[in-house]
Amino acid sequence: MVVRCKLERSCLYSIEPIGIGSINVESISSYISRLSDAHCVTVGDILTHLIAPKIDKKYIKGGNGFYKSSSAINGYGNLADNFIEVIESLTKRRDIGKTTFINCRELVPFRGLLKNSRHWCPSCFQDDLESKQIVYERLSWTLQPFYKCIIHDSNLESVCPFCRSSMYILERKSVPGYCSKCFYWLGKTMENQNVTIRGGEANDSMRTFFSTFINLSFGNDCVSSSISFYLERNFEGSLSKAAGFFGYPKSTLWGWKEGTNLPPLNALINITMKLQLSLTDFINMEKSNITLKNDCIDRIVSSGRVKKDHKKIQDFLKLIIAEKRPYSISEIANLMECDRKLLTQMYPNECQQIKINYLDSLEVKKQYKNNAMKKSIDNAVYTLMKQGTYPSSRKVEEIIGKGKLHEKKYQDYWKEKKSSLKNNINLKEEGRNNFEKGFNETVS
């Protein structure tokens, strides 16, 4: 009732999105988390009482269906459009769209654009805290090909260092800078400052690319026009030569050239880098800095894939094993920008140990979740019975969260706990009655 009263108004307090127009721009998921914090309610409360009724999506209110796919609100499409419209209506602002990638719908496909889980840079969080600025989450962290912070050039984290949990982009109790499971600070503390796996020097080209990516408006067929332009200018219109240079099949390049498909974000980054062009220059069809002679192109076509630095890969894998970092093989392949199959074939022993560590971390996380849920059920049942209220599943879920007792193991535990506490209360009541009866007989 208190939550409903706080949210029963036509608008929310208007807080300003951070970093609009800059590479440090805030994501809309972070903005929603900060809105809930500013109103002293949870993200779940705002979604249930304000956003869901306006969007008319029942799945937002119950279960985890929406939260599992919540990354979509940072991108483009119907869900992002709906959230932008509702948040702008509630806050009376007109710049919420700039916390998403709605400007990129004509540039890259949605598939391959966004990560499904929450990622963050501990150094950015720590900088926010120590400079006494607002702690928030950057939009760049949500992009699928971006596994490094474009400010600190350090690998983004995706697992809480305390409870080993991974998180959805948005959760019922999301708070920027903190784990939504155990509320542990995710900034660079003494415990985690020595385990960050660092790459090379900061990549200025990625910063420039991202700045253009979020700020420019892209017209229809802009990518296909640009690819056609560079095919003619640099590769004499030959799909074979271009395919060898860029490392993509001819059929794929043909689809991009004809506008049948859009190149995924990681492919667009690769193409602009190999042409030594900024994204702006690529779209504007400026002259490429590369100059290739025919014999040079022929060597590129025949050479195929770029040779990997296997010593660097092996050192990286050994560091992962030594630190017992809970990374999957797929995550490591993304970090090293290589194929997962290459890792499993070339380094079977290392990959086996990494797999064991990863599965162990999942088991620890599972046990932590089970223990935390059982403790929540204990507290809920005890509190209700102490108040003289029957601890029904509905009452218990009002305390621990809707739908939490749907899993059979938690439902069985709730029944067992309820029965155990009821028996204890009955025994205490019986003992008290026997004592009073004996006392009265003695007095009489």
Coordinates of C-alpha atoms in Angstrom, one line a residue:
M1 CA 0.0 0.0 0.0
V2 CA 2.9 2.4 0.8
V3 CA 4.5 1.6 -2.5
R4 CA 1.2 2.2 -4.4
C5 CA 0.8 5.6 -2.7
K6 CA 4.3 6.7 -3.6
L7 CA 3.6 5.8 -7.3
E8 CA 0.0 7.1 -7.6
R9 CA 0.7 10.2 -9.6
S10 CA 0.7 11.2 -13.3
C11 CA 4.5 11.6 -13.4
L12 CA 7.8 10.8 -11.7
Y13 CA 10.4 13.1 -10.4
S14 CA 12.4 14.1 -13.4
I15 CA 16.1 13.1 -13.1
E16 CA 18.5 13.8 -15.9
P17 CA 20.0 11.0 -17.9
I18 CA 23.8 11.1 -17.5
G19 CA 26.3 11.6 -20.3
I20 CA 23.8 12.2 -23.2
G21 CA 25.8 12.6 -26.4
S22 CA 29.1 11.3 -24.9
I23 CA 30.7 7.9 -24.9
N24 CA 29.8 7.7 -21.2
V25 CA 26.0 7.9 -22.0
E26 CA 23.8 6.1 -19.5
S27 CA 21.6 3.2 -20.5
I28 CA 17.8 3.3 -20.1
S29 CA 18.0 0.2 -17.9
S30 CA 20.3 2.2 -15.6
Y31 CA 18.0 5.2 -15.7
I32 CA 15.0 3.1 -14.6
S33 CA 17.1 1.8 -11.7
R34 CA 18.0 5.3 -10.6
L35 CA 14.4 6.4 -11.0
S36 CA 13.3 3.7 -8.6
D37 CA 16.0 4.6 -6.1
A38 CA 15.0 8.3 -6.3
H39 CA 11.4 7.4 -5.4
C40 CA 12.5 4.9 -2.6
V41 CA 10.8 2.0 -4.4
T42 CA 12.2 -1.0 -6.3
V43 CA 12.4 -1.5 -10.1
G44 CA 9.8 -4.2 -9.8
D45 CA 7.4 -1.6 -8.2
I46 CA 7.8 0.9 -11.0
L47 CA 7.4 -1.8 -13.7
T48 CA 4.3 -3.3 -12.0
H49 CA 2.5 -0.1 -11.0
L50 CA 3.5 2.4 -13.7
I51 CA 5.1 0.9 -16.8
A52 CA 3.1 -2.4 -17.3
P53 CA -0.3 -0.8 -17.1
K54 CA 0.7 1.7 -19.8
I55 CA 2.3 -0.8 -22.1
D56 CA -0.4 -3.4 -21.4
K57 CA 2.0 -6.3 -21.2
K58 CA 0.9 -8.7 -18.6
Y59 CA 4.2 -10.7 -18.7
I60 CA 6.0 -7.6 -17.2
K61 CA 4.1 -8.0 -13.9
G62 CA 4.7 -11.7 -13.1
G63 CA 7.6 -14.2 -13.4
N64 CA 11.0 -13.6 -14.9
G65 CA 10.0 -13.6 -18.6
F66 CA 10.5 -9.9 -19.0
Y67 CA 13.7 -9.6 -17.0
K68 CA 15.3 -12.4 -19.0
S69 CA 14.8 -10.4 -22.2
S70 CA 15.2 -6.9 -20.5
S71 CA 18.3 -6.2 -22.6
A72 CA 16.0 -5.3 -25.5
I73 CA 14.9 -2.1 -23.9
N74 CA 18.5 -0.7 -24.5
G75 CA 18.3 -1.5 -28.2
Y76 CA 15.6 -0.7 -30.8
G77 CA 12.3 -2.2 -31.7
N78 CA 8.8 -2.3 -30.2
L79 CA 9.9 -2.9 -26.6
A80 CA 12.5 -0.2 -26.6
D81 CA 10.0 2.2 -28.3
N82 CA 7.3 1.4 -25.7
F83 CA 9.6 2.0 -22.8
I84 CA 11.0 5.3 -24.2
E85 CA 7.4 6.5 -24.7
V86 CA 6.3 5.6 -21.2
I87 CA 9.4 6.9 -19.4
E88 CA 9.2 10.1 -21.3
S89 CA 5.5 10.4 -20.4
L90 CA 6.2 9.8 -16.7
T91 CA 9.2 12.1 -16.4
K92 CA 8.1 14.8 -18.9
R93 CA 11.5 14.5 -20.7
R94 CA 12.2 14.2 -24.4
D95 CA 15.8 12.8 -24.4
I96 CA 15.2 9.2 -23.1
G97 CA 15.6 7.8 -26.5
K98 CA 19.3 8.9 -26.4
T99 CA 19.9 6.3 -23.7
T100 CA 19.2 3.5 -26.3
F101 CA 20.3 2.5 -29.8
I102 CA 17.1 3.4 -31.6
N103 CA 19.1 5.5 -34.1
C104 CA 20.8 2.3 -35.3
R105 CA 17.9 0.3 -36.6
E106 CA 19.0 1.0 -40.3
L107 CA 22.6 0.3 -39.6
V108 CA 22.9 -3.1 -37.8
P109 CA 20.6 -6.0 -37.2
F110 CA 19.2 -6.5 -33.7
R111 CA 20.8 -10.0 -33.5
G112 CA 24.3 -9.7 -32.2
L113 CA 23.8 -6.2 -30.9
L114 CA 23.2 -6.6 -27.2
K115 CA 24.5 -8.8 -24.3
N116 CA 21.8 -10.8 -22.5
S117 CA 23.4 -10.4 -19.1
R118 CA 24.6 -7.5 -17.0
H119 CA 28.2 -6.4 -17.5
W120 CA 30.1 -3.6 -15.8
C121 CA 33.5 -1.9 -15.3
P122 CA 34.6 -1.9 -11.6
S123 CA 36.9 1.0 -12.3
C124 CA 34.1 3.2 -13.7
F125 CA 31.9 2.4 -10.6
Q126 CA 34.9 3.2 -8.3
D127 CA 35.6 6.5 -10.2
D128 CA 32.0 7.5 -9.8
L129 CA 32.1 6.8 -6.1
E130 CA 35.4 8.4 -5.3
S131 CA 34.7 11.6 -7.3
K132 CA 31.3 11.8 -5.5
Q133 CA 29.4 11.6 -8.8
I134 CA 26.2 9.6 -9.4
V135 CA 26.9 5.9 -9.8
Y136 CA 25.4 4.6 -13.0
E137 CA 25.8 2.0 -15.8
R138 CA 27.1 2.9 -19.3
L139 CA 25.2 2.1 -22.5
S140 CA 28.5 0.9 -24.1
W141 CA 28.6 -2.0 -21.6
T142 CA 25.5 -3.5 -23.1
L143 CA 26.9 -3.9 -26.6
Q144 CA 27.7 -7.6 -27.5
P145 CA 31.1 -7.1 -29.1
F146 CA 32.3 -4.7 -26.4
Y147 CA 34.0 -6.9 -23.7
K148 CA 36.3 -4.1 -22.6
C149 CA 35.6 -0.7 -21.0
I150 CA 36.3 1.9 -23.7
I151 CA 37.6 4.2 -20.9
H152 CA 39.9 2.0 -18.9
D153 CA 40.6 -0.7 -21.5
S154 CA 40.0 -3.4 -18.8
N155 CA 37.7 -6.4 -19.3
L156 CA 34.1 -5.9 -18.2
E157 CA 32.9 -8.1 -15.3
S158 CA 29.8 -10.2 -15.4
V159 CA 29.8 -12.1 -12.2
C160 CA 29.5 -10.8 -8.7
P161 CA 32.8 -11.4 -6.8
F162 CA 31.0 -12.1 -3.6
C163 CA 28.0 -14.4 -4.4
R164 CA 29.2 -15.5 -7.9
S165 CA 25.9 -14.5 -9.4
S166 CA 25.3 -13.3 -13.0
M167 CA 22.4 -10.9 -13.5
Y168 CA 19.9 -9.9 -16.1
I169 CA 20.3 -6.4 -17.5
L170 CA 17.3 -5.3 -15.3
E171 CA 16.0 -7.0 -12.2
R172 CA 13.3 -6.3 -9.6
K173 CA 15.9 -5.0 -7.2
S174 CA 18.5 -3.5 -9.5
V175 CA 20.7 -0.8 -8.1
P176 CA 23.5 0.7 -10.2
G177 CA 26.9 -0.3 -8.8
Y178 CA 25.5 -3.1 -6.6
C179 CA 24.8 -6.8 -7.1
S180 CA 21.0 -7.3 -7.4
K181 CA 21.3 -10.6 -5.5
C182 CA 23.4 -9.9 -2.5
F183 CA 23.8 -6.1 -2.8
Y184 CA 27.6 -6.3 -2.8
W185 CA 29.5 -3.3 -4.1
L186 CA 30.8 -4.0 -7.6
G187 CA 33.4 -1.3 -7.8
K188 CA 37.1 -1.9 -7.6
T189 CA 37.6 -2.8 -4.0
M190 CA 40.7 -4.3 -2.2
E191 CA 39.3 -7.8 -2.8
N192 CA 39.0 -7.5 -6.6
Q193 CA 41.5 -4.9 -7.7
N194 CA 44.3 -7.4 -8.4
V195 CA 42.3 -9.9 -10.5
T196 CA 41.3 -7.7 -13.5
I197 CA 42.6 -9.1 -16.7
R198 CA 43.9 -6.2 -18.7
G199 CA 44.4 -5.9 -22.4
G200 CA 46.7 -3.5 -24.4
E201 CA 46.5 0.2 -24.7
A202 CA 43.2 2.0 -24.8
N203 CA 41.6 1.8 -28.2
D204 CA 40.8 5.3 -29.4
S205 CA 39.3 4.0 -32.6
M206 CA 36.6 2.1 -30.5
R207 CA 35.8 5.2 -28.6
T208 CA 35.4 7.1 -31.9
F209 CA 33.3 4.3 -33.4
F210 CA 31.0 4.2 -30.4
S211 CA 30.6 8.0 -30.3
T212 CA 29.5 8.0 -34.0
F213 CA 27.3 4.9 -33.4
I214 CA 25.2 6.5 -30.7
N215 CA 25.0 10.1 -32.1
L216 CA 24.4 9.8 -35.9
S217 CA 21.2 9.1 -37.7
F218 CA 21.6 6.5 -40.3
G219 CA 19.5 6.4 -43.5
N220 CA 18.0 3.4 -45.3
D221 CA 20.5 1.4 -47.4
C222 CA 23.4 3.4 -46.1
V223 CA 25.5 0.3 -45.4
S224 CA 24.8 -1.4 -48.7
S225 CA 25.7 1.8 -50.6
S226 CA 29.0 2.1 -48.7
I227 CA 29.9 -1.6 -49.2
S228 CA 29.2 -1.3 -52.9
F229 CA 31.3 1.9 -53.1
Y230 CA 34.4 0.2 -51.5
L231 CA 34.0 -3.0 -53.5
E232 CA 34.3 -1.0 -56.7
R233 CA 37.0 1.5 -55.5
N234 CA 39.3 -0.9 -53.6
F235 CA 38.6 -4.4 -55.0
E236 CA 37.6 -3.7 -58.6
G237 CA 34.1 -4.9 -57.9
S238 CA 35.4 -8.4 -57.1
L239 CA 33.5 -10.2 -54.3
S240 CA 36.3 -12.9 -54.2
K241 CA 39.0 -10.3 -53.5
A242 CA 36.9 -8.5 -50.9
A243 CA 35.9 -11.7 -49.2
G244 CA 39.5 -12.7 -48.8
F245 CA 40.4 -9.3 -47.4
F246 CA 37.6 -9.0 -44.9
G247 CA 37.4 -12.7 -44.0
Y248 CA 33.7 -13.3 -44.9
P249 CA 32.1 -15.6 -47.4
K250 CA 31.2 -14.1 -50.8
S251 CA 27.5 -14.9 -50.3
T252 CA 27.5 -13.0 -47.0
L253 CA 29.2 -10.0 -48.6
W254 CA 26.8 -10.1 -51.5
G255 CA 23.8 -10.0 -49.1
W256 CA 25.3 -6.9 -47.4
K257 CA 26.0 -5.3 -50.8
E258 CA 22.5 -5.9 -52.1
G259 CA 20.9 -4.8 -48.8
T260 CA 19.3 -8.2 -48.3
N261 CA 20.9 -8.3 -44.9
L262 CA 22.6 -5.9 -42.6
P263 CA 26.1 -6.8 -41.3
P264 CA 26.2 -7.5 -37.5
L265 CA 27.9 -4.9 -35.3
N266 CA 31.1 -7.0 -34.9
A267 CA 31.3 -7.3 -38.7
L268 CA 30.8 -3.5 -39.2
I269 CA 33.5 -2.8 -36.7
N270 CA 35.8 -5.2 -38.5
I271 CA 35.1 -3.7 -41.9
T272 CA 35.7 -0.1 -40.9
M273 CA 39.0 -1.1 -39.1
K274 CA 40.3 -3.0 -42.0
L275 CA 39.5 -0.1 -44.3
Q276 CA 41.2 2.2 -41.8
L277 CA 38.1 4.4 -41.7
S278 CA 36.0 5.9 -39.0
L279 CA 32.3 4.9 -39.1
T280 CA 31.4 8.5 -40.3
D281 CA 33.9 8.2 -43.2
F282 CA 32.6 4.8 -44.1
I283 CA 29.0 5.9 -44.2
N284 CA 29.9 9.1 -46.1
M285 CA 32.0 7.0 -48.6
E286 CA 35.2 8.9 -48.0
K287 CA 38.4 7.6 -49.7
S288 CA 39.9 4.6 -47.8
N289 CA 43.5 5.0 -46.5
I290 CA 44.4 1.5 -47.8
T291 CA 46.2 1.0 -51.1
L292 CA 46.3 -2.5 -52.3
K293 CA 48.0 -3.7 -55.5
N294 CA 46.7 -6.8 -57.3
D295 CA 49.5 -9.0 -56.1
C296 CA 48.9 -7.9 -52.5
I297 CA 45.2 -8.7 -52.8
D298 CA 46.0 -12.1 -54.2
R299 CA 48.2 -12.9 -51.2
I300 CA 45.4 -11.8 -48.9
V301 CA 43.0 -14.0 -50.6
S302 CA 45.3 -17.0 -50.5
S303 CA 46.4 -16.4 -46.9
G304 CA 42.9 -16.8 -45.4
R305 CA 42.6 -16.3 -41.7
V306 CA 44.8 -14.2 -39.6
K307 CA 47.4 -16.2 -37.5
K308 CA 46.7 -16.2 -33.8
D309 CA 49.2 -15.5 -31.1
H310 CA 49.1 -18.9 -29.3
K311 CA 51.5 -17.9 -26.6
K312 CA 49.2 -15.0 -25.6
I313 CA 46.2 -17.3 -25.7
Q314 CA 47.9 -19.9 -23.6
D315 CA 49.1 -17.3 -21.0
F316 CA 45.5 -16.0 -20.9
L317 CA 44.1 -19.4 -20.3
K318 CA 46.6 -20.2 -17.5
L319 CA 45.7 -16.9 -15.8
I320 CA 42.0 -17.8 -16.0
I321 CA 42.8 -21.1 -14.3
A322 CA 45.1 -19.7 -11.7
E323 CA 42.6 -17.0 -10.7
K324 CA 39.8 -19.6 -10.9
R325 CA 37.7 -17.1 -12.8
P326 CA 34.2 -18.4 -13.5
Y327 CA 34.3 -17.9 -17.3
S328 CA 32.8 -20.2 -19.9
I329 CA 34.8 -21.2 -23.0
S330 CA 32.5 -19.1 -25.1
E331 CA 33.2 -16.0 -23.0
I332 CA 36.9 -16.6 -23.2
A333 CA 36.7 -17.0 -27.0
N334 CA 34.9 -13.6 -27.2
L335 CA 37.5 -12.0 -25.0
M336 CA 40.4 -13.4 -27.1
E337 CA 38.6 -12.7 -30.3
C338 CA 39.0 -16.3 -31.5
D339 CA 36.9 -19.3 -32.3
R340 CA 35.6 -21.5 -29.5
K341 CA 36.5 -24.6 -31.5
L342 CA 40.1 -23.4 -31.8
L343 CA 40.4 -23.2 -28.0
T344 CA 39.0 -26.7 -27.4
Q345 CA 41.1 -28.3 -30.1
M346 CA 44.4 -26.6 -29.4
Y347 CA 44.2 -26.5 -25.6
P348 CA 42.0 -29.4 -24.4
N349 CA 43.6 -29.7 -21.0
E350 CA 43.3 -26.0 -20.2
C351 CA 39.7 -25.9 -21.5
Q352 CA 38.7 -29.0 -19.4
Q353 CA 40.0 -27.3 -16.2
I354 CA 38.3 -24.1 -17.1
K355 CA 35.0 -26.0 -17.7
I356 CA 35.4 -27.7 -14.3
N357 CA 36.0 -24.3 -12.6
Y358 CA 33.0 -22.8 -14.4
L359 CA 30.7 -25.7 -13.4
D360 CA 31.9 -25.5 -9.8
S361 CA 31.1 -21.7 -9.7
L362 CA 27.6 -22.5 -11.0
E363 CA 27.1 -25.1 -8.3
V364 CA 28.3 -22.6 -5.6
K365 CA 26.0 -20.0 -7.0
K366 CA 23.1 -22.5 -7.0
Q367 CA 23.8 -23.5 -3.4
Y368 CA 24.0 -19.8 -2.4
K369 CA 20.7 -19.1 -4.1
N370 CA 19.0 -22.1 -2.4
N371 CA 20.3 -21.1 1.1
A372 CA 19.3 -17.5 0.6
M373 CA 15.8 -18.5 -0.6
K374 CA 15.3 -20.9 2.4
K375 CA 16.4 -18.2 4.8
S376 CA 13.9 -15.8 3.2
I377 CA 11.1 -18.4 3.6
D378 CA 12.1 -19.0 7.2
N379 CA 11.9 -15.3 8.0
A380 CA 8.6 -14.9 6.1
V381 CA 6.9 -17.8 7.8
Y382 CA 8.2 -16.9 11.3
T383 CA 7.1 -13.2 10.8
L384 CA 3.6 -14.1 9.7
M385 CA 3.0 -16.7 12.5
K386 CA 4.3 -14.3 15.0
Q387 CA 1.8 -11.8 13.8
G388 CA -0.9 -14.4 14.1
T389 CA -1.3 -14.6 10.3
Y390 CA -1.5 -18.0 8.6
P391 CA 1.6 -18.3 6.4
S392 CA -0.2 -19.1 3.1
S393 CA 1.8 -19.2 -0.1
R394 CA 0.2 -15.9 -1.2
K395 CA 1.2 -14.2 2.1
V396 CA 4.7 -15.7 2.0
E397 CA 5.2 -14.5 -1.6
E398 CA 4.1 -11.0 -0.7
I399 CA 7.2 -10.9 1.5
I400 CA 9.8 -12.9 -0.6
G401 CA 8.5 -12.1 -4.1
K402 CA 5.7 -13.2 -6.4
G403 CA 6.2 -16.6 -7.9
K404 CA 9.1 -17.7 -5.7
L405 CA 7.2 -20.7 -4.4
H406 CA 6.5 -22.1 -7.8
E407 CA 9.6 -24.3 -7.7
K408 CA 8.7 -27.6 -6.0
K409 CA 11.7 -27.7 -3.8
Y410 CA 10.9 -24.3 -2.3
Q411 CA 7.2 -25.2 -2.0
D412 CA 8.1 -28.4 -0.1
Y413 CA 10.5 -26.5 2.1
W414 CA 7.7 -23.9 2.8
K415 CA 5.3 -26.7 3.8
E416 CA 7.9 -28.3 6.0
K417 CA 8.8 -25.1 7.7
K418 CA 5.1 -24.1 8.2
S419 CA 4.3 -27.5 9.8
S420 CA 7.4 -27.4 12.0
L421 CA 6.7 -24.0 13.4
K422 CA 3.0 -24.8 13.9
N423 CA 4.0 -27.9 15.9
N424 CA 6.4 -25.9 18.0
I425 CA 3.7 -23.3 18.7
N426 CA 1.2 -26.0 19.6
L427 CA 3.8 -27.6 22.0
K428 CA 4.5 -24.3 23.6
E429 CA 0.8 -23.6 24.0
E430 CA 0.2 -27.1 25.4
G431 CA 3.1 -26.6 27.9
R432 CA 1.8 -23.2 28.9
N433 CA -1.7 -24.7 29.5
N434 CA -0.3 -27.6 31.6
F435 CA 1.7 -25.1 33.6
E436 CA -1.3 -22.9 34.3
K437 CA -3.4 -26.0 35.1
G438 CA -0.8 -27.3 37.6
F439 CA -0.4 -23.9 39.1
N440 CA -4.1 -23.5 39.7
E441 CA -4.4 -26.9 41.3
T442 CA -1.6 -26.2 43.6
V443 CA -3.1 -22.8 44.7
S444 CA -6.5 -24.4 45.3

